[in-house]
Amino acid sequence: MLLKGVQLLRGGLASPPKCYNFRLVCRSLSVQYGDVKTLTPAVREYVDKCVNLCQPDRVHICDGTAAESKLLQGLMLKQGTILPLPKYTNCWLARTNPADVARVESKTFISTERKEETVPVTPNATPGTLGNWISDADLKAAIAERFPGSMKGRTMYVIPFSMGPVGSPLSKIGIEITDSPYVVESMKIMTRAGTPVLDVLQQGDGQFVKCLHSVGTPASGVQAQASWPCDPERTIILHKPAENEIVSYGSGYGGNSLLGKKCFALRIGSTIAKREGWLAEHMLILGITDPKGVKKYITAAFPSACGKTNLAMLNPSLANYKVECVGDDIAWMKFDSQGLLRAINPENGFFGVAPGTSKETNPIAMSTVFKNTIFTNVASTSDGGVYWEGMESSLAPNVQITDWLGNPWTKESGKPAAHPNSRFCTPAAQCPIIDSAWEDPAGVPISAMLFGGRRPAGVPLIYEARDWTHGVFIGAAMRSEATAAAEHKGKVIMHDPFAMRPFFGYNFGDYVAHWLSMEKRGKVPKIFHVNWFRKSDQGKFMWPGYGENSRVLEWVLRRVNGESCYVDSAIGHIPAEGELNLAGMKEQVDVKQLFSLPKDFWTQEVEDIRNYFESQVGADLPASIYAELDKLKARIAEL
Ligand code: OXD
Ligand code: MN
């Protein structure tokens, strides 16, 4: 029987096939798995459009079950995409094509009618760094150059997924179409995927974000690595906010292919949030309970690979504090009817950077990831396990290591065993400190927000914004050392406003205005800036970080509770002398140095921020943010 050109082998048809208007020729092909009846007419229409464009050999409608995972794991083993890790339970190792190892920011585009809806108008034709715009005609041409027939010989998977708890009023639904079983299995970890999502679509307003992904085939027709098909030369990630649509070609890796994450939850998400009056942010969410049993929730925005996962799973060194994790990467936040800002983690798993994660730095992550996990580009061990830089102390004696490229590895090689952007993809529910409210459809109430980055010089451990506008300025002025999460090279200090630079779905100037407007919508939380990464003149970290960061969170809680444990400084409120609890610290900390504000540094910082704002955002940046910069300059002048 034909359904808009799709033949059904299993399952049945709800109603006789309808005819839709395709620009492309309908093809007859088999649905090898799943039930077409579960799709709404709009989803069917989208699937058919993609079938006709990509011309797969088969269609598989994902149900999200364990049986389906078994089937796909078997297939990936046969294709060599994953290797088993017998040391653990249901864990797998994927090795990508070495040319497909990170997000590709330079190949990521947003399409709007007018360019200035996507990116600020930069003066004097300065090249912009706050996103890439593409016209509708160029977007169509990019799709036409890459997608026709891109799934020939492959199966097209249809993944219904929910960002946020299934059925929550804060959640949104997506349909990802992909030709990668690795993407299917990763999406089943990172999102709530499968038939229950289709049930919600059937019963609700039927709205979904369209997400088309193909790993593609190089123009030469030859795959460099059959086990990891991709087309790095022609990789492109496209977003069309007006249509709630994402199209991604050529990469199977992380944020390029798991379209619920950066593409949907942040880029398209931020455009929906602007329209609907809420915030979609690159933020972890944690709950912290103080010794009196009072619990508060905090979000924190740090750029990729700057320790969001570690903070979200903090093991407090301060006695009788407890941290619980709601999410480690993305927060969707909306005011409730009482004017309280409530957050959900739209994700269902952690896609964490592996190197640096260890029993010492993040014992909670280490007790989360060794079951039901897909590891990508980590090294493997001869006893059937994994290895990465940082795991030295857990390495069993006499094991041999194979690096992320599949070659024998020893320390003496001088190269990392695991790729610096290697990842674990693991279910959040397995985290031993997952918060009891992490799936609360209403979200958790947010009391404080932290901004931060890797700042080796000049920036103190913590400071607090004087008010909301000052806090928004601090977010807009954020900078951090580049990491391996994207294609950037070297340890340059990059501007990364709100840790969102690669993820804005619309003009950054409008985004700042939207943040400013939140103050009128409800009770806004306090804003802080933290920096765990300041170094001494001798190049040593001045603060031990990790569990000791609980001391900083304690001060945040005291400020949230209205304690006057601060003094004003040129850049904001900092802990008054003796008010940051250092009792019992193993390491000596030079608090004076840690909070010092070198005049030369800050004079330069103000200039750098001004240059950045003027050259990158120009007149699109709200005047109140320029006014904050002027106030900062005046205070620095008085240092
Ligand atoms: C991520 C990133 O994968 O920010 O979370 O790059
Ligand atoms: Mn991230």
XYZ file of C-alpha atoms and ligand atoms in Angstrom:
646
model
C 0.000 0.000 0.000
C 1.293 3.437 -0.788
C 1.342 6.387 1.577
C 2.340 9.435 -0.402
C 4.812 7.169 -2.102
C 5.844 5.331 1.041
C 5.129 1.650 1.179
C 4.300 0.133 4.516
C 5.671 -3.267 5.408
C 4.776 -3.348 9.087
C 2.018 -1.500 10.875
C -1.065 -0.235 9.070
C -2.638 2.824 7.593
C -5.105 4.952 9.526
C -6.866 6.180 6.417
C -6.536 5.782 2.671
C -3.449 7.510 1.260
C -3.928 11.164 0.517
C -2.200 13.041 -2.243
C -0.002 15.991 -1.311
C 1.591 18.538 -3.530
C 5.223 17.614 -3.934
C 7.585 19.509 -6.014
C 9.712 16.382 -6.163
C 8.699 13.056 -7.610
C 7.038 10.685 -5.151
C 8.930 7.465 -4.636
C 7.759 4.141 -3.511
C 9.706 2.739 -0.602
C 9.347 0.581 2.414
C 8.783 1.575 6.021
C 10.847 -1.129 7.634
C 10.123 -0.258 11.251
C 7.400 1.615 13.060
C 3.847 2.548 12.501
C 2.849 5.276 10.079
C -0.537 5.519 11.796
C 1.142 7.154 14.782
C 2.201 10.185 12.701
C -0.014 13.252 12.488
C -0.857 14.441 8.961
C 1.624 17.315 9.332
C 4.415 14.934 10.367
C 3.584 12.597 7.492
C 3.734 15.494 5.115
C 7.160 16.503 6.461
C 8.443 12.913 6.284
C 7.239 12.550 2.718
C 8.895 15.784 1.722
C 12.180 14.548 3.183
C 11.762 11.110 1.576
C 11.298 12.672 -1.802
C 14.274 14.930 -1.327
C 16.775 12.523 0.237
C 15.623 9.297 -1.432
C 16.453 6.799 1.293
C 15.985 3.081 0.659
C 13.935 2.555 3.784
C 12.092 4.471 6.507
C 12.236 3.668 10.211
C 9.851 5.458 12.565
C 11.542 5.418 15.963
C 9.513 4.179 18.902
C 12.222 4.849 21.499
C 12.166 1.318 22.900
C 15.033 -0.781 24.249
C 14.266 -3.374 21.559
C 14.852 -0.732 18.916
C 18.158 0.218 20.577
C 19.288 -3.431 20.434
C 18.479 -3.525 16.730
C 20.391 -0.325 15.985
C 23.350 -1.266 18.173
C 23.591 -4.540 16.208
C 23.520 -2.605 12.952
C 26.173 -0.113 14.107
C 28.410 -2.941 15.317
C 28.131 -4.553 11.886
C 28.932 -1.256 10.177
C 31.865 -0.641 12.539
C 30.373 2.650 13.818
C 30.525 1.524 17.430
C 32.677 -0.910 19.362
C 31.505 -2.699 22.488
C 33.032 -1.792 25.866
C 32.626 -5.078 27.742
C 34.063 -3.640 30.957
C 30.786 -1.748 31.446
C 27.060 -2.316 30.990
C 25.582 -1.303 27.639
C 28.394 1.121 26.788
C 29.773 1.793 23.328
C 32.662 3.618 21.712
C 32.299 5.540 18.461
C 35.331 6.833 16.570
C 34.480 9.587 14.149
C 36.172 10.581 10.959
C 39.064 12.757 12.257
C 37.705 15.622 10.175
C 34.391 15.525 12.058
C 35.196 16.158 15.712
C 33.525 19.411 16.820
C 30.818 21.940 16.111
C 31.474 24.005 13.015
C 30.524 27.564 13.857
C 31.750 28.998 10.559
C 29.335 26.729 8.673
C 26.309 27.454 10.841
C 23.725 29.878 9.423
C 20.411 31.469 10.334
C 18.022 32.502 7.601
C 15.662 35.436 8.060
C 14.052 37.749 5.563
C 16.285 40.656 6.569
C 19.910 40.144 7.578
C 19.560 42.468 10.576
C 16.998 40.123 12.126
C 19.837 37.575 12.488
C 22.975 39.632 13.101
C 23.727 43.168 14.244
C 24.534 45.739 11.603
C 28.283 46.207 12.036
C 29.725 49.620 11.185
C 32.246 50.068 8.355
C 31.539 46.553 7.052
C 33.418 44.994 10.001
C 33.085 41.192 9.670
C 30.562 40.044 12.267
C 31.274 37.310 14.816
C 27.825 37.050 16.338
C 26.358 34.527 13.926
C 26.078 33.994 10.195
C 23.112 35.039 8.093
C 22.023 33.338 4.900
C 19.346 34.490 2.479
C 16.401 32.251 1.716
C 17.613 31.811 -1.864
C 21.086 30.747 -0.716
C 19.614 28.427 1.889
C 17.498 26.763 -0.787
C 20.522 26.510 -3.084
C 22.629 24.983 -0.269
C 19.938 22.364 0.303
C 19.535 21.691 -3.415
C 23.292 21.180 -3.793
C 23.518 18.652 -0.994
C 20.307 16.852 -0.158
C 18.810 15.347 -3.321
C 19.586 11.640 -3.048
C 21.768 12.164 0.056
C 20.224 9.139 1.792
C 20.373 6.740 -1.180
C 21.259 3.263 0.031
C 20.544 4.271 3.631
C 17.655 4.136 6.066
C 15.863 7.344 6.977
C 15.042 7.447 10.672
C 12.164 9.562 11.953
C 12.760 10.567 15.577
C 9.871 12.184 17.455
C 11.365 13.938 20.484
C 10.396 16.259 23.287
C 12.682 18.962 24.661
C 11.580 18.990 28.276
C 9.398 16.478 30.117
C 6.828 14.940 27.754
C 3.637 16.976 28.010
C 5.052 19.807 30.188
C 3.648 23.242 29.282
C 7.283 24.426 29.078
C 8.313 21.632 26.661
C 8.482 21.706 22.872
C 8.379 18.893 20.345
C 10.662 18.179 17.406
C 10.835 15.625 14.615
C 14.384 14.798 13.574
C 14.867 13.011 10.293
C 18.338 11.487 10.011
C 20.262 8.803 8.152
C 22.519 8.063 11.131
C 21.691 5.296 13.624
C 24.343 6.868 15.911
C 22.247 10.038 15.950
C 19.110 8.033 16.730
C 20.703 6.305 19.701
C 22.278 9.538 20.950
C 18.986 11.439 20.592
C 17.288 8.689 22.602
C 19.691 9.535 25.419
C 19.744 13.327 25.050
C 15.984 13.845 24.542
C 12.741 12.094 25.418
C 12.286 10.301 22.105
C 9.718 7.847 20.819
C 6.032 7.022 20.554
C 4.797 8.905 23.695
C 5.888 12.138 21.983
C 3.722 11.308 18.974
C 0.794 10.749 21.334
C 1.255 14.279 22.720
C 1.454 15.637 19.166
C -1.776 13.830 18.267
C -3.561 15.251 21.314
C -2.042 18.740 21.446
C -1.709 21.594 19.000
C 0.346 19.449 16.617
C 3.213 21.979 16.498
C 6.751 20.643 16.044
C 10.182 21.867 15.023
C 11.331 20.311 11.745
C 14.855 18.944 11.963
C 16.412 17.362 8.863
C 19.861 15.822 9.152
C 21.972 13.829 6.716
C 25.559 12.727 7.198
C 25.849 13.136 3.419
C 28.294 11.825 0.877
C 31.356 13.699 -0.377
C 31.053 15.100 -3.905
C 33.634 12.483 -4.973
C 31.172 9.806 -3.891
C 33.876 8.180 -1.748
C 33.612 8.020 2.045
C 36.959 8.367 3.838
C 35.724 6.101 6.626
C 32.810 3.761 5.924
C 32.082 3.398 9.655
C 31.562 7.170 10.012
C 30.051 8.607 6.853
C 30.213 12.390 6.617
C 31.018 15.181 4.168
C 33.225 17.650 6.065
C 33.988 19.755 2.975
C 30.315 20.553 2.446
C 29.051 20.500 6.035
C 26.391 23.122 6.650
C 23.950 23.771 9.506
C 20.931 25.892 8.581
C 18.150 27.374 10.702
C 14.958 29.024 9.590
C 13.313 30.478 12.711
C 10.202 31.735 10.893
C 9.392 28.156 9.901
C 10.757 26.497 13.066
C 13.033 24.526 10.775
C 16.588 23.146 11.013
C 18.558 21.519 8.194
C 21.963 19.979 8.863
C 24.235 18.271 6.358
C 27.612 16.574 6.369
C 28.499 16.005 10.027
C 27.504 13.258 12.446
C 29.058 14.975 15.453
C 27.406 16.373 18.585
C 25.802 19.759 18.215
C 25.943 19.440 14.418
C 23.757 16.344 14.327
C 21.872 15.987 17.632
C 19.550 18.721 16.508
C 17.552 18.959 19.738
C 20.562 20.421 21.512
C 22.199 23.567 20.147
C 20.091 23.996 17.000
C 16.670 23.584 18.616
C 17.041 24.200 22.367
C 19.239 27.286 21.857
C 19.086 28.786 18.354
C 15.463 28.101 17.388
C 14.590 28.000 21.111
C 15.846 31.538 21.693
C 13.696 32.831 18.838
C 10.613 31.086 20.204
C 11.507 32.374 23.690
C 11.719 35.938 22.404
C 8.330 35.634 20.703
C 6.749 34.076 23.800
C 8.512 36.182 26.454
C 10.899 33.691 28.094
C 14.606 32.746 27.990
C 16.431 29.828 26.299
C 19.996 29.852 27.645
C 23.303 27.983 27.593
C 23.110 27.356 31.337
C 23.387 24.558 33.850
C 20.775 24.332 36.605
C 21.656 23.133 40.103
C 19.845 22.895 43.400
C 21.793 23.678 46.554
C 20.626 22.898 50.081
C 22.271 24.700 52.984
C 22.944 23.231 56.434
C 19.531 24.505 57.634
C 17.863 22.445 54.905
C 16.889 25.465 52.782
C 17.139 24.735 49.073
C 17.663 27.222 46.269
C 18.198 26.785 42.540
C 20.959 28.516 40.595
C 21.722 28.636 36.868
C 25.157 29.281 35.391
C 26.237 30.242 31.873
C 29.821 29.278 31.008
C 31.116 28.787 27.477
C 31.497 25.238 26.148
C 34.099 23.139 27.978
C 34.456 25.604 30.894
C 33.141 23.352 33.658
C 29.328 23.536 33.519
C 29.064 19.772 34.011
C 31.500 19.887 36.939
C 29.580 22.669 38.689
C 26.201 21.018 38.009
C 27.511 17.892 39.771
C 29.492 19.652 42.485
C 30.630 17.635 45.456
C 30.738 20.441 48.074
C 33.807 20.629 50.260
C 31.786 22.693 52.754
C 30.206 20.456 55.344
C 26.432 19.959 55.320
C 25.857 21.522 51.907
C 24.241 19.398 49.229
C 24.206 20.048 45.493
C 21.752 18.328 43.186
C 21.743 18.475 39.429
C 18.841 19.562 37.235
C 20.841 20.037 34.028
C 24.380 20.680 32.806
C 24.009 22.640 29.563
C 20.694 24.290 28.729
C 17.966 26.073 30.704
C 14.563 27.220 29.489
C 13.195 29.803 31.904
C 9.788 31.399 32.132
C 7.961 33.457 34.753
C 5.034 31.643 36.356
C 1.741 33.255 37.315
C 3.291 34.380 40.639
C 6.103 36.160 38.795
C 8.703 33.545 39.819
C 11.277 32.606 37.197
C 11.087 28.834 36.707
C 13.539 26.709 34.750
C 13.442 23.344 33.072
C 16.316 21.402 31.605
C 15.024 20.619 28.122
C 17.508 17.766 27.779
C 17.374 14.188 29.017
C 21.087 13.378 29.094
C 24.582 14.784 29.441
C 26.816 15.223 26.393
C 29.863 16.033 28.488
C 33.479 16.681 27.573
C 35.378 13.581 28.748
C 39.014 14.747 29.162
C 39.535 16.288 32.569
C 36.608 14.366 34.071
C 37.941 12.121 36.830
C 37.308 10.735 40.287
C 39.131 13.777 41.609
C 37.418 16.486 39.521
C 33.908 15.082 39.090
C 33.280 11.856 41.008
C 29.551 12.185 40.346
C 30.020 12.175 36.570
C 32.362 9.201 36.954
C 29.658 7.273 38.754
C 27.119 8.277 36.101
C 28.809 7.389 32.828
C 29.734 3.712 32.997
C 26.413 2.306 31.949
C 24.078 2.940 28.984
C 26.552 5.437 27.530
C 27.882 6.215 24.078
C 31.455 7.488 24.242
C 32.819 9.318 21.223
C 36.494 9.799 20.381
C 37.819 8.734 23.779
C 40.669 6.219 23.975
C 40.000 2.555 24.799
C 41.806 0.065 27.014
C 42.755 -3.565 26.480
C 40.463 -4.576 29.373
C 37.417 -3.342 27.463
C 37.124 0.095 29.007
C 37.729 3.729 28.138
C 40.468 6.181 28.933
C 41.049 9.904 28.636
C 43.409 12.516 29.986
C 42.588 12.844 33.680
C 41.808 9.145 34.221
C 45.413 8.194 34.977
C 44.676 7.188 38.569
C 41.869 4.773 37.593
C 43.938 2.949 35.000
C 44.413 -0.731 35.862
C 48.059 -1.855 35.698
C 49.344 -3.428 32.496
C 46.475 -2.359 30.287
C 47.272 -1.218 26.793
C 45.700 1.930 25.438
C 44.365 2.557 21.962
C 43.960 6.225 21.121
C 40.858 7.894 19.684
C 42.151 7.262 16.176
C 42.475 3.525 16.824
C 46.280 3.441 17.131
C 48.342 1.994 20.003
C 49.139 4.792 22.442
C 51.638 5.490 25.203
C 52.218 8.638 27.228
C 55.559 9.024 25.520
C 53.841 9.757 22.204
C 53.320 13.309 23.492
C 49.842 13.345 21.922
C 46.535 13.117 23.771
C 45.010 9.635 23.903
C 41.473 11.023 23.740
C 40.463 13.860 21.431
C 40.196 17.079 23.538
C 36.530 17.348 22.505
C 35.742 13.659 23.119
C 32.432 13.122 24.853
C 30.218 10.891 26.936
C 26.541 10.783 26.071
C 24.760 9.438 29.109
C 21.228 9.453 30.571
C 20.690 12.209 33.161
C 18.449 9.955 35.234
C 21.533 7.848 36.077
C 23.221 10.732 37.848
C 23.330 9.820 41.554
C 22.586 13.442 42.518
C 19.880 14.119 39.964
C 17.440 16.531 41.593
C 14.073 15.133 42.645
C 12.401 18.004 40.739
C 14.474 17.679 37.563
C 11.459 16.515 35.584
C 8.919 18.722 37.348
C 6.771 20.003 34.466
C 6.478 23.364 36.264
C 10.266 23.795 36.440
C 12.326 24.878 39.461
C 12.383 28.470 40.867
C 15.633 30.311 40.088
C 17.213 32.521 42.776
C 20.555 33.386 41.165
C 22.331 33.321 37.830
C 26.084 33.061 37.355
C 28.066 34.123 34.313
C 31.673 33.038 33.928
C 34.520 31.941 31.753
C 38.178 31.039 31.668
C 39.963 34.266 32.589
C 43.611 33.624 33.481
C 44.225 37.283 34.399
C 42.561 40.206 36.126
C 39.065 38.848 36.823
C 38.283 38.024 40.477
C 36.782 34.813 41.800
C 33.312 36.320 42.165
C 31.519 39.617 41.896
C 27.871 40.508 41.998
C 25.920 42.783 39.699
C 24.464 45.862 41.382
C 21.127 45.418 39.622
C 19.515 43.665 36.673
C 20.797 46.079 34.000
C 24.331 45.823 35.373
C 23.934 42.015 35.338
C 22.816 42.045 31.721
C 25.862 44.198 30.931
C 28.112 41.620 32.662
C 26.561 38.861 30.533
C 27.025 40.905 27.367
C 30.675 41.632 28.230
C 31.648 38.013 28.964
C 34.953 36.761 27.618
C 36.737 33.415 27.870
C 39.714 31.462 26.583
C 38.837 29.391 23.486
C 38.359 25.640 24.027
C 38.224 22.568 21.787
C 34.407 22.452 21.671
C 34.404 24.215 18.313
C 36.908 24.674 15.521
C 38.827 27.571 17.181
C 42.553 27.150 17.626
C 44.837 28.377 20.411
C 44.168 29.869 23.808
C 42.953 33.277 22.663
C 40.549 35.219 24.867
C 37.310 35.393 22.906
C 34.215 37.452 23.560
C 31.410 35.058 24.357
C 28.416 37.087 25.513
C 26.094 35.075 27.765
C 28.143 31.981 26.673
C 25.750 32.131 23.715
C 27.956 33.522 20.931
C 27.689 30.354 18.808
C 24.045 29.838 19.709
C 22.132 33.101 19.199
C 19.049 32.547 17.078
C 18.602 36.257 16.371
C 20.315 39.640 16.470
C 22.381 39.908 19.649
C 21.293 43.540 20.174
C 17.654 42.400 20.252
C 18.638 39.526 22.521
C 20.108 41.980 25.051
C 16.960 44.118 24.833
C 14.905 40.985 25.484
C 17.001 40.208 28.577
C 16.560 43.783 29.820
C 12.793 43.457 29.375
C 12.620 40.454 31.716
C 12.763 42.822 34.665
C 9.297 44.068 33.743
C 7.876 40.568 33.479
C 8.557 39.219 36.968
C 10.953 38.884 39.916
C 14.403 38.651 38.371
C 17.154 36.686 40.134
C 20.458 38.145 41.319
C 23.307 37.992 38.809
C 26.954 37.127 39.598
C 30.180 36.656 37.619
C 32.583 33.862 38.619
C 36.069 32.916 37.447
C 37.632 29.687 38.709
C 40.597 30.058 36.356
C 42.619 33.089 37.502
C 46.357 32.375 37.498
C 49.208 33.813 39.553
C 52.249 35.482 38.009
C 53.865 32.052 38.293
C 51.139 30.582 36.075
C 49.436 28.573 38.840
C 45.689 28.545 39.396
C 44.947 30.828 42.360
C 41.782 29.005 43.390
C 41.515 25.197 43.688
C 38.056 25.055 42.121
C 35.832 21.943 41.974
C 34.351 21.101 45.430
C 35.816 24.295 46.885
C 33.516 26.283 44.605
C 30.823 25.487 47.185
C 32.372 28.324 49.227
C 31.519 30.717 46.423
C 27.997 29.309 46.176
C 27.592 29.796 49.922
C 28.357 33.497 49.497
C 25.872 33.637 46.614
C 23.190 32.120 48.861
C 23.954 34.614 51.605
C 23.532 37.460 49.115
C 20.294 35.922 47.826
C 19.124 35.898 51.455
C 19.904 39.600 51.689
C 22.951 39.392 53.984
C 25.204 42.422 53.717
C 28.382 40.353 53.441
C 29.788 42.460 50.590
C 31.671 45.610 49.750
C 31.257 47.611 46.614
C 34.149 47.563 44.141
C 34.734 49.168 40.763
C 33.238 46.168 38.981
C 30.434 45.184 41.380
C 29.896 43.738 44.853
C 32.631 41.449 46.140
C 32.816 39.543 49.438
C 33.742 41.815 52.345
C 36.935 40.868 54.126
C 36.466 37.580 55.964
C 33.010 36.974 54.430
C 34.093 34.326 51.937
C 34.223 31.197 54.048
C 37.768 29.803 53.755
C 37.734 27.831 57.001
C 39.379 24.444 56.746
C 40.712 24.898 53.206
C 43.603 22.584 52.442
C 45.204 25.066 50.072
C 46.468 28.485 51.038
C 44.620 31.088 49.008
C 45.888 34.605 48.471
C 42.495 36.290 48.776
C 43.926 39.745 48.241
C 45.411 38.732 44.911
C 42.344 36.705 43.963
C 40.149 39.792 44.314
C 42.647 42.381 43.127
C 41.551 44.685 40.302
C 44.688 45.702 38.398
C 44.015 49.127 36.921
C 45.930 48.459 33.672
C 44.086 45.228 33.119
C 40.642 46.731 33.697
C 41.404 49.852 31.660
C 42.282 47.563 28.753
C 39.263 45.342 29.443
C 36.922 48.335 29.230
C 38.541 49.353 25.933
C 38.272 45.810 24.553
C 34.617 45.592 25.532
C 33.925 48.994 23.975
C 35.672 48.008 20.739
C 33.722 44.796 20.691
C 30.357 46.417 21.340
C 30.973 49.229 18.858
C 32.395 47.091 16.086
C 30.162 44.046 16.543
C 26.845 45.389 17.779
C 26.978 49.108 17.027
C 23.671 50.907 17.290
C 21.801 47.621 17.851
C 23.078 47.440 21.434
C 20.637 49.066 23.888
C 21.846 52.446 25.168
C 21.611 51.304 28.790
C 24.395 48.768 28.132
C 26.693 51.483 26.735
C 25.763 53.521 29.822
C 26.882 50.641 32.082
C 30.184 50.537 30.213
C 30.644 54.276 30.763
C 29.941 53.817 34.475
C 32.499 50.995 34.653
C 35.080 53.135 32.879
C 34.540 55.968 35.360
C 34.934 53.635 38.340
C 38.068 52.034 36.915
C 39.555 55.483 36.397
C 39.269 56.008 40.140
C 41.173 52.836 41.076
C 28.240 21.429 24.048
C 28.899 22.666 23.614
O 28.413 20.379 23.410
O 28.598 23.699 24.227
O 27.493 21.476 25.028
O 29.705 22.641 22.696
Mn 27.129 23.459 25.725
